[in-house]
Short mmCIF file of C-alpha atoms and ligand atoms in Angstrom, two decimals:
data_model
loop_
_atom_site.label_atom_id
_atom_site.label_comp_id
_atom_site.label_asym_id
_atom_site.label_seq_id
_atom_site.Cartn_x
_atom_site.Cartn_y
_atom_site.Cartn_z
CA MET S 1 32.34 59.70 -20.49
CA ALA S 2 36.08 60.37 -20.57
CA ASN S 3 37.80 59.58 -23.82
CA SER S 4 40.26 56.97 -22.64
CA LYS S 5 42.04 54.11 -24.38
CA TYR S 6 39.63 51.78 -22.60
CA GLU S 7 36.61 53.18 -24.35
CA TYR S 8 36.70 50.50 -27.03
CA VAL S 9 35.04 48.19 -24.48
CA LYS S 10 31.89 50.26 -24.86
CA ARG S 11 32.20 51.00 -28.58
CA GLU S 12 32.96 47.46 -29.68
CA PHE S 13 31.12 45.30 -27.18
CA GLU S 14 28.09 47.24 -26.05
CA PHE S 15 25.05 46.93 -28.29
CA HIS S 16 21.55 48.21 -27.75
CA ARG S 17 18.59 46.26 -28.95
CA HIS S 18 15.86 48.52 -30.27
CA LEU S 19 12.35 47.14 -30.25
CA PRO S 20 10.61 47.00 -33.67
CA ALA S 21 8.71 50.12 -34.76
CA SER S 22 4.90 50.13 -35.00
CA ASN S 23 4.43 47.45 -32.39
CA TRP S 24 2.71 47.62 -29.05
CA ILE S 25 5.33 47.07 -26.37
CA VAL S 26 4.37 45.00 -23.34
CA VAL S 27 6.61 44.95 -20.29
CA ARG S 28 5.49 42.21 -17.91
CA ILE S 29 6.92 42.22 -14.44
CA ASP S 30 6.63 39.38 -11.95
CA GLY S 31 7.46 39.12 -8.25
CA CYS S 32 10.54 37.01 -7.56
CA HIS S 33 9.98 34.19 -5.06
CA PHE S 34 6.64 35.67 -4.06
CA HIS S 35 5.53 32.30 -2.83
CA ARG S 36 8.06 32.71 -0.03
CA PHE S 37 7.57 36.48 0.24
CA SER S 38 3.80 36.05 0.71
CA GLU S 39 4.32 33.40 3.41
CA LEU S 40 6.91 35.52 5.19
CA HIS S 41 4.53 38.49 5.30
CA ALA S 42 1.47 36.39 6.19
CA PHE S 43 -0.58 37.23 3.08
CA GLU S 44 -4.12 35.94 3.29
CA LYS S 45 -4.79 32.88 1.13
CA PRO S 46 -5.56 32.60 -1.67
CA ASN S 47 -5.95 36.37 -2.20
CA ASP S 48 -4.75 39.15 0.02
CA ASP S 49 -6.78 42.27 -0.66
CA ARG S 50 -3.99 44.51 0.73
CA ALA S 51 -1.28 42.94 -1.42
CA LEU S 52 -3.37 43.25 -4.58
CA ARG S 53 -4.31 46.86 -3.84
CA LEU S 54 -0.63 47.61 -3.23
CA MET S 55 0.19 46.19 -6.69
CA ASN S 56 -2.60 48.35 -8.17
CA ALA S 57 -1.27 51.47 -6.43
CA CYS S 58 2.18 50.79 -7.89
CA ALA S 59 0.68 50.32 -11.36
CA THR S 60 -1.18 53.63 -10.97
CA SER S 61 2.14 55.33 -10.14
CA MET S 62 3.60 53.78 -13.29
CA LEU S 63 0.91 55.38 -15.46
CA GLU S 64 1.51 58.70 -13.71
CA LYS S 65 5.26 58.45 -14.31
CA PHE S 66 5.25 57.06 -17.85
CA PRO S 67 2.60 58.73 -20.04
CA ASP S 68 3.27 56.30 -22.92
CA ILE S 69 1.76 53.42 -20.95
CA VAL S 70 -1.83 53.25 -22.19
CA ILE S 71 -3.14 50.35 -20.13
CA ALA S 72 -1.87 47.94 -17.47
CA TYR S 73 -3.26 44.62 -16.32
CA GLY S 74 -2.32 42.84 -13.11
CA VAL S 75 -3.02 39.65 -11.24
CA SER S 76 -1.28 38.00 -8.27
CA ASP S 77 2.39 39.13 -8.27
CA GLU S 78 2.48 40.15 -11.94
CA TYR S 79 1.63 43.28 -13.93
CA SER S 80 1.71 43.92 -17.67
CA PHE S 81 2.30 47.44 -18.96
CA VAL S 82 1.30 48.25 -22.54
CA PHE S 83 3.20 51.10 -24.20
CA ARG S 84 1.48 52.80 -27.10
CA GLU S 85 2.27 51.49 -30.54
CA LYS S 86 4.30 54.51 -31.67
CA THR S 87 6.09 55.19 -28.41
CA GLU S 88 9.57 56.65 -28.65
CA PHE S 89 10.27 55.95 -24.98
CA TYR S 90 14.10 55.90 -24.78
CA LYS S 91 14.17 55.33 -28.54
CA ARG S 92 12.47 51.97 -27.91
CA ARG S 93 15.62 50.59 -26.32
CA GLU S 94 14.75 47.22 -24.83
CA SER S 95 16.99 47.39 -21.77
CA LYS S 96 15.74 50.88 -20.85
CA ASN S 97 12.11 49.79 -21.17
CA ILE S 98 12.50 46.78 -18.93
CA SER S 99 14.89 48.17 -16.36
CA LEU S 100 13.01 51.43 -15.82
CA CYS S 101 9.66 49.69 -15.44
CA VAL S 102 11.03 47.10 -13.05
CA SER S 103 13.09 49.43 -10.91
CA TYR S 104 10.38 52.08 -10.67
CA PHE S 105 7.69 49.54 -9.79
CA THR S 106 9.95 47.88 -7.22
CA ILE S 107 10.87 51.06 -5.43
CA VAL S 108 7.26 52.28 -5.34
CA TYR S 109 6.22 48.89 -3.92
CA GLY S 110 8.66 49.42 -1.04
CA MET S 111 7.63 53.04 -0.52
CA LYS S 112 3.90 52.27 -0.44
CA TRP S 113 4.21 49.06 1.61
CA LYS S 114 3.33 50.77 4.91
CA ASP S 115 0.18 52.33 3.41
CA PHE S 116 -1.24 48.85 2.91
CA PHE S 117 0.52 46.88 5.65
CA PRO S 118 0.79 49.43 8.50
CA ASN S 119 1.42 46.75 11.14
CA ASN S 120 3.69 44.53 9.11
CA ASP S 121 7.37 45.42 8.56
CA LEU S 122 9.09 44.42 5.34
CA LYS S 123 11.24 41.43 6.30
CA GLU S 124 13.13 41.13 3.03
CA PRO S 125 13.40 43.31 -0.08
CA PRO S 126 10.58 42.63 -2.54
CA TYR S 127 11.92 42.34 -6.07
CA PHE S 128 10.58 41.71 -9.53
CA ASP S 129 11.83 40.39 -12.84
CA GLY S 130 10.62 41.65 -16.19
CA ARG S 131 10.42 40.83 -19.84
CA VAL S 132 9.40 42.70 -22.93
CA VAL S 133 7.27 41.36 -25.76
CA CYS S 134 6.12 43.22 -28.89
CA TYR S 135 2.72 42.71 -30.50
CA PRO S 136 2.10 43.97 -34.04
CA ASN S 137 -1.59 44.91 -33.95
CA ILE S 138 -4.70 45.44 -31.87
CA ASN S 139 -5.81 41.83 -32.32
CA THR S 140 -2.71 40.43 -30.69
CA ILE S 141 -2.53 43.00 -27.91
CA ARG S 142 -6.14 42.25 -27.00
CA ASP S 143 -5.45 38.54 -27.16
CA TYR S 144 -2.43 39.06 -24.93
CA LEU S 145 -4.58 40.75 -22.26
CA ALA S 146 -7.29 38.11 -22.69
CA TRP S 147 -4.66 35.42 -22.21
CA ARG S 148 -3.54 36.91 -18.91
CA GLN S 149 -7.19 37.24 -17.78
CA VAL S 150 -8.00 33.65 -18.70
CA ASP S 151 -4.93 32.60 -16.66
CA CYS S 152 -6.22 34.71 -13.77
CA HIS S 153 -9.58 32.94 -13.89
CA ILE S 154 -8.11 29.43 -14.10
CA ASN S 155 -5.63 30.01 -11.26
CA ASN S 156 -8.07 31.87 -9.03
CA GLN S 157 -10.85 29.35 -9.39
CA TYR S 158 -8.43 26.54 -8.59
CA ASN S 159 -6.90 28.37 -5.62
CA THR S 160 -10.33 29.30 -4.23
CA CYS S 161 -11.34 25.61 -4.22
CA PHE S 162 -7.94 24.46 -2.98
CA TRP S 163 -7.84 26.76 0.06
CA ALA S 164 -11.53 26.12 0.86
CA LEU S 165 -10.71 22.39 1.03
CA VAL S 166 -7.55 22.98 3.11
CA LYS S 167 -9.36 25.33 5.51
CA SER S 168 -12.05 22.65 5.93
CA GLY S 169 -9.46 20.15 7.20
CA LYS S 170 -7.99 18.44 4.12
CA THR S 171 -4.20 18.25 3.74
CA GLU S 172 -2.70 20.12 0.78
CA LYS S 173 -2.03 16.77 -0.92
CA GLU S 174 -5.64 15.65 -0.44
CA ALA S 175 -6.92 18.99 -1.77
CA HIS S 176 -4.78 18.69 -4.93
CA GLN S 177 -6.01 15.14 -5.36
CA ALA S 178 -9.65 16.18 -4.97
CA LEU S 179 -9.27 18.80 -7.72
CA LYS S 180 -7.30 16.68 -10.16
CA GLY S 181 -9.06 16.50 -13.55
CA THR S 182 -12.03 18.67 -12.50
CA SER S 183 -13.58 21.08 -15.01
CA SER S 184 -14.51 24.69 -14.36
CA LYS S 185 -18.15 23.59 -13.88
CA ASP S 186 -17.11 20.90 -11.36
CA LYS S 187 -15.22 23.50 -9.33
CA ASN S 188 -18.19 25.88 -9.23
CA LYS S 189 -20.37 22.96 -8.11
CA LEU S 190 -17.89 21.95 -5.41
CA LEU S 191 -17.77 25.51 -4.03
CA LEU S 192 -21.55 25.80 -4.01
CA GLN S 193 -22.38 22.35 -2.63
CA GLN S 194 -19.59 21.93 -0.06
CA PHE S 195 -19.01 25.53 0.99
CA GLN S 196 -22.17 27.42 -0.05
CA VAL S 197 -19.96 29.79 -2.06
CA ASN S 198 -21.14 31.12 -5.40
CA TYR S 199 -17.89 31.69 -7.30
CA ASN S 200 -19.45 34.61 -9.21
CA ASP S 201 -20.01 36.41 -5.89
CA GLU S 202 -16.26 36.41 -5.12
CA PRO S 203 -14.71 39.90 -5.43
CA ALA S 204 -14.20 40.94 -9.07
CA MET S 205 -10.58 41.89 -8.29
CA PHE S 206 -9.86 38.24 -7.48
CA ARG S 207 -11.81 36.78 -10.41
CA LYS S 208 -10.94 39.27 -13.14
CA GLY S 209 -7.62 40.85 -12.07
CA SER S 210 -7.14 44.62 -12.24
CA THR S 211 -6.95 46.99 -15.18
CA VAL S 212 -5.41 50.45 -14.89
CA TYR S 213 -6.02 53.04 -17.60
CA ARG S 214 -6.84 56.71 -18.15
CA ASP S 215 -10.57 57.12 -17.99
CA LYS S 216 -12.39 60.09 -19.45
CA VAL S 217 -14.46 61.62 -16.67
CA LYS S 218 -16.88 64.52 -16.57
CA THR S 219 -16.57 65.35 -12.88
CA ASP S 220 -13.90 67.09 -10.82
CA ASP S 221 -12.06 65.46 -7.88
CA CYS S 222 -15.05 66.26 -5.61
CA GLY S 223 -17.55 64.63 -7.97
CA ASN S 224 -19.02 67.90 -9.29
CA PRO S 225 -19.92 67.94 -13.00
CA ILE S 226 -17.50 69.77 -15.31
CA LYS S 227 -17.92 70.88 -18.91
CA ARG S 228 -14.75 69.47 -20.46
CA THR S 229 -13.87 65.83 -19.91
CA ARG S 230 -10.60 65.17 -18.12
CA GLU S 231 -8.43 62.10 -17.80
CA ALA S 232 -8.24 60.27 -14.48
CA ILE S 233 -6.15 57.16 -13.86
CA THR S 234 -8.62 54.46 -12.92
CA VAL S 235 -8.38 50.94 -11.53
CA SER S 236 -11.19 48.60 -12.54
CA ASN S 237 -11.90 44.90 -12.65
CA PHE S 238 -13.67 44.61 -15.98
CA ASP S 239 -13.83 41.70 -18.35
CA LEU S 240 -11.22 42.25 -21.09
CA ILE S 241 -12.09 39.15 -23.09
CA GLY S 242 -15.46 40.26 -24.45
CA PRO S 243 -15.97 43.35 -26.63
CA GLU S 244 -17.78 45.59 -24.12
CA PHE S 245 -14.81 47.18 -22.34
CA TRP S 246 -13.09 47.90 -25.65
CA GLU S 247 -16.21 49.31 -27.28
CA ASN S 248 -16.60 51.71 -24.36
CA HIS S 249 -12.92 52.67 -24.28
CA GLN S 250 -11.91 52.79 -27.94
CA TYR S 251 -9.46 55.62 -27.32
CA ILE S 252 -7.15 53.36 -25.27
CA LEU S 253 -5.83 51.33 -28.18
CA GLY S 254 -6.85 53.83 -30.86
CA GLU S 255 -9.89 54.42 -32.98
CA ALA S 256 -9.27 51.47 -35.28
CA SER S 257 -10.38 48.91 -32.79
CA ASP S 258 -12.07 46.74 -35.40
CA TYR S 259 -11.16 43.60 -33.56
CA LEU S 260 -11.03 40.62 -35.83
CA CYS S 261 -11.52 37.20 -34.41
CA LEU S 262 -8.46 35.08 -34.95
CA GLY S 263 -10.72 32.08 -35.04
CA GLY S 264 -10.10 28.47 -34.25
CA LYS S 265 -8.10 27.11 -31.42
CA GLU S 266 -5.44 29.79 -31.51
CA LYS S 267 -7.68 32.55 -30.18
CA TYR S 268 -6.56 33.42 -26.63
CA GLY S 269 -4.28 30.41 -26.96
CA TYR S 270 -1.11 30.29 -24.92
CA GLU S 271 0.81 28.82 -27.86
CA TYR S 272 -0.29 31.60 -30.20
CA VAL S 273 0.58 34.51 -27.92
CA LYS S 274 3.76 32.73 -26.85
CA LYS S 275 5.04 32.91 -30.45
CA PHE S 276 5.81 36.57 -29.87
CA ASP S 277 7.98 35.84 -26.87
CA ASN S 278 11.55 36.10 -28.00
CA ILE S 279 13.80 35.33 -25.09
CA HIS S 280 17.40 36.17 -25.72
CA ARG S 281 19.97 33.98 -24.11
CA LEU S 282 23.39 35.30 -23.31
CA PRO S 283 26.20 33.66 -25.23
CA TYR S 284 27.90 30.69 -23.63
CA SER S 285 31.41 31.10 -22.13
CA ASN S 286 31.27 34.86 -21.84
CA TRP S 287 31.61 37.07 -18.82
CA THR S 288 28.41 38.99 -18.24
CA ILE S 289 28.57 42.62 -17.21
CA VAL S 290 25.48 44.45 -16.01
CA ARG S 291 25.96 48.18 -15.62
CA ILE S 292 23.31 50.18 -13.85
CA SER S 293 23.08 53.93 -13.82
CA ALA S 294 20.70 56.21 -12.00
CA CYS S 295 17.93 58.06 -13.85
CA GLN S 296 17.44 61.79 -13.35
CA PHE S 297 19.80 61.75 -10.41
CA ASP S 298 20.62 65.43 -10.67
CA GLN S 299 17.02 66.15 -9.69
CA PHE S 300 17.00 63.39 -7.06
CA SER S 301 20.21 64.66 -5.44
CA LEU S 302 18.87 68.21 -5.37
CA ILE S 303 15.60 67.13 -3.74
CA HIS S 304 17.54 65.16 -1.13
CA SER S 305 20.18 67.90 -0.58
CA PHE S 306 23.23 65.80 -1.42
CA ASP S 307 26.59 67.44 -0.68
CA LYS S 308 28.40 68.80 -3.76
CA PRO S 309 30.40 67.60 -5.62
CA ASN S 310 30.45 64.31 -3.71
CA ASP S 311 28.10 63.17 -1.00
CA GLU S 312 29.98 60.58 1.01
CA THR S 313 26.82 59.12 2.55
CA ALA S 314 25.21 58.68 -0.87
CA LEU S 315 28.32 56.93 -2.17
CA ARG S 316 28.47 54.66 0.86
CA LEU S 317 24.78 53.86 0.32
CA MET S 318 25.57 52.81 -3.28
CA ASN S 319 28.42 50.63 -1.98
CA ALA S 320 26.19 49.04 0.64
CA CYS S 321 23.65 48.22 -2.09
CA ALA S 322 26.39 46.64 -4.21
CA SER S 323 27.50 44.53 -1.20
CA LEU S 324 23.92 43.31 -0.70
CA MET S 325 23.73 42.45 -4.39
CA MET S 326 26.79 40.25 -4.02
CA GLU S 327 25.26 38.56 -0.99
CA GLN S 328 22.04 37.92 -2.87
CA PHE S 329 23.65 36.71 -6.11
CA PRO S 330 26.70 34.52 -5.42
CA ASP S 331 27.54 34.41 -9.16
CA ILE S 332 28.55 38.05 -9.07
CA ILE S 333 32.28 38.01 -8.51
CA PHE S 334 33.14 41.70 -8.72
CA GLY S 335 31.47 45.05 -8.44
CA TYR S 336 32.82 48.50 -9.32
CA GLY S 337 31.17 51.89 -8.90
CA PHE S 338 32.06 55.51 -9.56
CA ASP S 339 30.47 58.90 -9.95
CA ASN S 340 30.49 60.63 -13.30
CA GLU S 341 32.01 64.03 -12.74
CA TYR S 342 31.67 64.98 -16.39
CA ARG S 343 27.94 64.83 -16.56
CA TYR S 344 26.69 65.65 -13.15
CA ASP S 345 27.62 67.35 -9.92
CA LEU S 346 26.97 64.33 -7.82
CA PRO S 347 27.17 60.56 -7.99
CA LEU S 348 25.18 60.19 -11.07
CA GLU S 349 26.50 57.25 -12.83
CA ASN S 350 27.40 54.53 -10.43
CA SER S 351 28.20 51.27 -12.06
CA CYS S 352 27.80 47.85 -10.68
CA VAL S 353 29.73 45.28 -12.62
CA CYS S 354 28.47 41.75 -12.45
CA MET S 355 30.35 38.86 -13.87
CA GLU S 356 28.83 35.51 -14.21
CA LYS S 357 29.82 32.19 -15.69
CA THR S 358 26.93 31.95 -18.10
CA THR S 359 25.17 28.77 -18.96
CA LYS S 360 23.26 28.02 -22.12
CA LYS S 361 20.08 28.71 -20.22
CA THR S 362 21.00 32.18 -19.04
CA ASP S 363 18.03 34.43 -19.81
CA LYS S 364 19.36 37.89 -20.49
CA ASN S 365 16.31 39.74 -19.24
CA LYS S 366 16.19 37.85 -15.99
CA ILE S 367 19.82 38.51 -15.09
CA CYS S 368 19.82 42.17 -16.00
CA VAL S 369 16.51 42.95 -14.50
CA SER S 370 17.18 41.06 -11.31
CA ALA S 371 20.30 43.11 -10.88
CA TRP S 372 18.56 46.37 -11.64
CA HIS S 373 15.51 46.00 -9.53
CA ASN S 374 17.37 44.46 -6.65
CA PHE S 375 19.68 47.40 -6.63
CA ALA S 376 16.68 49.73 -6.60
CA SER S 377 15.12 47.73 -3.80
CA PHE S 378 18.26 47.74 -1.66
CA HIS S 379 18.84 51.41 -2.34
CA GLN S 380 15.48 52.21 -0.85
P1 GTP E 401 9.04 33.23 -9.44
O1 GTP E 401 8.11 34.25 -10.05
O2 GTP E 401 9.47 32.19 -10.44
O3 GTP E 401 10.18 33.82 -8.68
O4 GTP E 401 8.16 32.39 -8.34
P2 GTP E 401 7.01 32.90 -7.35
O5 GTP E 401 7.25 32.25 -6.02
O6 GTP E 401 6.89 34.38 -7.38
O7 GTP E 401 5.70 32.24 -7.97
P3 GTP E 401 4.74 32.71 -9.14
O8 GTP E 401 5.15 34.03 -9.70
O9 GTP E 401 4.56 31.58 -10.09
O10 GTP E 401 3.33 32.86 -8.40
C1 GTP E 401 3.08 33.93 -7.52
C2 GTP E 401 2.97 33.43 -6.09
O11 GTP E 401 2.83 34.56 -5.24
C3 GTP E 401 1.72 32.59 -5.83
O12 GTP E 401 1.94 31.25 -6.10
C4 GTP E 401 1.48 32.85 -4.36
O13 GTP E 401 2.24 31.93 -3.59
C5 GTP E 401 2.03 34.24 -4.12
N1 GTP E 401 0.94 35.25 -4.05
C6 GTP E 401 0.66 36.23 -4.93
N2 GTP E 401 -0.41 36.95 -4.51
C7 GTP E 401 -0.82 36.38 -3.36
C8 GTP E 401 -1.88 36.67 -2.44
O14 GTP E 401 -2.69 37.59 -2.60
N3 GTP E 401 -1.98 35.86 -1.34
C9 GTP E 401 -1.11 34.83 -1.12
N4 GTP E 401 -1.26 34.07 -0.02
N5 GTP E 401 -0.11 34.55 -1.95
C10 GTP E 401 0.03 35.31 -3.06
MG1 MG E 402 6.49 35.44 -9.16
#
């Protein structure tokens, strides 16, 4: 960056939060307004096999791209990515962790859309928000994953009953009313008695969510046996709450997987895992600036044969993305972009400046990540 008199704005105002050492880092991403997005794209209710497999394909690409992710777990429009305890991914900088995960996932979602929905055009850009949470040991990281899987079960069992009732002629209000106060057992009974559906026969992907990890396999790509085990990124729908998966895959979280029961009510409890959530609010009465910059754009511009030193089309594409950002987020009042001639041949660092009248409730991660992933989504 040029050494100008304005540089104090970076030096004195820009701070990077580094995530604590020796903690497992979880980045959880979640589709924004996917209720509307799923309606708009006619997803099947309550579960759309194509949509879930698309999420799994994106998560697989994440493990291919970021070797420090050891396991990922997804359900509905969300995915959690667990970075290994000692990761030095971008020096554990929080904003890098979240923004790279969200933008990469978002762009892959758009790129793979047609593989799963060949007859269905994207009608609006899909986009995701993200947050990062750190967990200090194997107990809590396993409880975190168990918490998400328990949520998956509760929501899926409810939705399966709800849509069975609606499809049988009840209004949505009547279906909610019919399920009010029912236990898990009651719901299984309702499915069996009224619809002859055994909940346990529903696809495991719907009931258990999806887990993506590097499996150790003893066959080559064609299924022939090989001498040395190799790693293959695998999607499965195992139970993560009980010990079996972890006993069979001790290498994922490390050898010391002597899981200790936390005991009592707090085990798998929302309140317990929630304690680790540390949402940072942006200070009141400040202008908020979100600057985005492209990753490995020298390589990207080479692959896509950008003109040197400036590719006018690429710059206009960046400007068009910034315009769409301002349409999508009315609180952005100004955007500014430029290419960094000192570091790269081509438009490498293009900044989008967002200013927002913050409120006390402004969640830093949500603003930044929305801006980042939306930009990635529009760029595509
Ligand atoms: P925000 O995340 O707060 O932006 O809201 P959201 O609309 O994305 O809702 P939320 O993340 O709480 O829940 C995800 C929503 O995505 C569900 O309520 C569904 O409406 C929709 N969804 C996700 N997967 C499927 C699917 O397979 N089929 C259908 N029909 N809808 C799905
Ligand atoms: Mg969502």
